[in-house]
Amino acid sequence: MSDRIFGAFGLMLAIFFAWGTLQIQESFLSDTVGPKTFPLLIASLLGLSSFAILVRPGPEPVWPSLGRFVEILAAVVVMVLYVEALDILGFVFATTLATTYLSWRLQSPLWQAGLVGVGTAVGIYVIFHLLLGLSLARGPFGF
């Protein structure tokens, strides 16, 4: 039953997405592909896959226990706090904290989770900020 609900929701979302795409006003200076092509392709793929789920659902899922559900909810809270902490702590510190917590909850020992957190934050900072020149949230120390 849950797959059918998911499929119906996805199909409605695809229809809404396609309708919104068709509302885009095109300029006479647009290229041959136009601004509608990619969104319509995405809407088509979403609609086809949602229709397939709606017509041929899988077996009923096994829902997580209450304890596991609380852990999932805690991960969502950490991600929301991460977004809020970006402006205050900066990208490197906020990413280190969030990645460390999530790695720890995925059964890594705390010291390994800390290394993963630092490595992930510094690695992304080096690639996206230093190499590609993208702007990331600056913290109290400028990174």
GROMACS .gro file of C-alpha atoms in nm:
model
  143
    1MET     CA    1   0.000   0.000   0.000
    2SER     CA    2   0.281   0.243   0.084
    3ASP     CA    3   0.438   0.194  -0.261
    4ARG     CA    4   0.109   0.283  -0.428
    5ILE     CA    5   0.082   0.601  -0.221
    6PHE     CA    6   0.443   0.689  -0.306
    7GLY     CA    7   0.381   0.617  -0.676
    8ALA     CA    8   0.064   0.828  -0.683
    9PHE     CA    9   0.242   1.114  -0.505
   10GLY     CA   10   0.535   1.094  -0.751
   11LEU     CA   11   0.299   1.091  -1.047
   12MET     CA   12   0.115   1.399  -0.919
   13LEU     CA   13   0.450   1.569  -0.857
   14ALA     CA   14   0.563   1.489  -1.213
   15ILE     CA   15   0.242   1.632  -1.357
   16PHE     CA   16   0.278   1.948  -1.146
   17PHE     CA   17   0.645   1.978  -1.243
   18ALA     CA   18   0.565   1.942  -1.614
   19TRP     CA   19   0.281   2.195  -1.586
   20GLY     CA   20   0.515   2.442  -1.412
   21THR     CA   21   0.777   2.388  -1.680
   22LEU     CA   22   0.530   2.461  -1.956
   23GLN     CA   23   0.458   2.798  -1.790
   24ILE     CA   24   0.816   2.916  -1.858
   25GLN     CA   25   0.819   3.207  -2.101
   26GLU     CA   26   1.081   3.154  -2.370
   27SER     CA   27   1.277   3.439  -2.517
   28PHE     CA   28   1.325   3.462  -2.890
   29LEU     CA   29   1.701   3.453  -2.820
   30SER     CA   30   1.699   3.108  -2.657
   31ASP     CA   31   1.905   2.824  -2.801
   32THR     CA   32   1.761   2.530  -2.993
   33VAL     CA   33   1.726   2.314  -2.681
   34GLY     CA   34   1.550   2.584  -2.481
   35PRO     CA   35   1.492   2.617  -2.108
   36LYS     CA   36   1.208   2.362  -2.100
   37THR     CA   37   1.390   2.055  -2.229
   38PHE     CA   38   1.575   1.943  -1.916
   39PRO     CA   39   1.286   2.001  -1.672
   40LEU     CA   40   1.047   1.816  -1.904
   41LEU     CA   41   1.294   1.527  -1.926
   42ILE     CA   42   1.311   1.510  -1.546
   43ALA     CA   43   0.931   1.527  -1.520
   44SER     CA   44   0.899   1.246  -1.775
   45LEU     CA   45   1.145   1.022  -1.591
   46LEU     CA   46   0.975   1.093  -1.260
   47GLY     CA   47   0.634   1.023  -1.411
   48LEU     CA   48   0.741   0.697  -1.575
   49SER     CA   49   0.915   0.564  -1.265
   50SER     CA   50   0.624   0.668  -1.040
   51PHE     CA   51   0.378   0.501  -1.274
   52ALA     CA   52   0.585   0.181  -1.265
   53ILE     CA   53   0.582   0.189  -0.883
   54LEU     CA   54   0.208   0.254  -0.883
   55VAL     CA   55   0.130  -0.033  -1.121
   56ARG     CA   56   0.377  -0.287  -0.981
   57PRO     CA   57   0.449  -0.219  -0.614
   58GLY     CA   58   0.706  -0.412  -0.417
   59PRO     CA   59   0.642  -0.613  -0.103
   60GLU     CA   60   0.530  -0.429   0.207
   61PRO     CA   61   0.826  -0.269   0.384
   62VAL     CA   62   0.940  -0.353   0.734
   63TRP     CA   63   0.922  -0.029   0.928
   64PRO     CA   64   1.198   0.052   1.176
   65SER     CA   65   1.153   0.000   1.547
   66LEU     CA   66   1.090   0.298   1.770
   67GLY     CA   67   1.456   0.315   1.874
   68ARG     CA   68   1.576   0.316   1.514
   69PHE     CA   69   1.313   0.574   1.423
   70VAL     CA   70   1.443   0.802   1.701
   71GLU     CA   71   1.797   0.765   1.559
   72ILE     CA   72   1.669   0.862   1.213
   73LEU     CA   73   1.492   1.161   1.362
   74ALA     CA   74   1.812   1.259   1.546
   75ALA     CA   75   2.003   1.249   1.215
   76VAL     CA   76   1.744   1.483   1.061
   77VAL     CA   77   1.781   1.719   1.358
   78VAL     CA   78   2.160   1.714   1.315
   79MET     CA   79   2.122   1.809   0.948
   80VAL     CA   80   1.891   2.100   1.037
   81LEU     CA   81   2.135   2.215   1.306
   82TYR     CA   82   2.417   2.182   1.052
   83VAL     CA   83   2.246   2.428   0.820
   84GLU     CA   84   2.194   2.671   1.107
   85ALA     CA   85   2.554   2.630   1.229
   86LEU     CA   86   2.711   2.704   0.890
   87ASP     CA   87   2.683   3.081   0.935
   88ILE     CA   88   2.799   3.072   1.296
   89LEU     CA   89   3.081   2.815   1.288
   90GLY     CA   90   3.175   2.819   0.922
   91PHE     CA   91   3.186   2.534   0.674
   92VAL     CA   92   3.483   2.341   0.811
   93PHE     CA   93   3.376   2.329   1.176
   94ALA     CA   94   3.005   2.270   1.108
   95THR     CA   95   3.081   1.996   0.856
   96THR     CA   96   3.330   1.833   1.092
   97LEU     CA   97   3.072   1.818   1.372
   98ALA     CA   98   2.787   1.692   1.156
   99THR     CA   99   2.997   1.432   0.974
  100THR     CA  100   3.152   1.311   1.298
  101TYR     CA  101   2.811   1.258   1.457
  102LEU     CA  102   2.665   1.083   1.153
  103SER     CA  103   2.971   0.859   1.115
  104TRP     CA  104   2.954   0.770   1.483
  105ARG     CA  105   2.587   0.676   1.449
  106LEU     CA  106   2.683   0.449   1.158
  107GLN     CA  107   2.878   0.236   1.407
  108SER     CA  108   3.226   0.387   1.370
  109PRO     CA  109   3.430   0.423   1.688
  110LEU     CA  110   3.430   0.784   1.805
  111TRP     CA  111   3.795   0.843   1.719
  112GLN     CA  112   3.745   0.709   1.364
  113ALA     CA  113   3.428   0.915   1.326
  114GLY     CA  114   3.629   1.222   1.426
  115LEU     CA  115   3.893   1.146   1.164
  116VAL     CA  116   3.623   1.096   0.902
  117GLY     CA  117   3.463   1.427   1.005
  118VAL     CA  118   3.787   1.623   0.979
  119GLY     CA  119   3.891   1.448   0.657
  120THR     CA  120   3.555   1.508   0.491
  121ALA     CA  121   3.537   1.874   0.592
  122VAL     CA  122   3.894   1.955   0.493
  123GLY     CA  123   3.872   1.751   0.172
  124ILE     CA  124   3.556   1.924   0.056
  125TYR     CA  125   3.700   2.263   0.155
  126VAL     CA  126   4.018   2.202  -0.046
  127ILE     CA  127   3.833   2.076  -0.354
  128PHE     CA  128   3.546   2.323  -0.366
  129HIS     CA  129   3.701   2.636  -0.217
  130LEU     CA  130   4.071   2.622  -0.294
  131LEU     CA  131   4.069   2.432  -0.624
  132LEU     CA  132   3.734   2.529  -0.777
  133GLY     CA  133   3.707   2.872  -0.616
  134LEU     CA  134   3.353   2.827  -0.485
  135SER     CA  135   3.238   3.029  -0.190
  136LEU     CA  136   3.173   2.836   0.132
  137ALA     CA  137   3.044   2.967   0.464
  138ARG     CA  138   3.318   3.148   0.657
  139GLY     CA  139   3.342   3.097   1.028
  140PRO     CA  140   3.507   3.302   1.300
  141PHE     CA  141   3.853   3.201   1.172
  142GLY     CA  142   3.779   3.278   0.806
  143PHE     CA  143   3.722   2.920   0.695
   0.00000   0.00000   0.00000
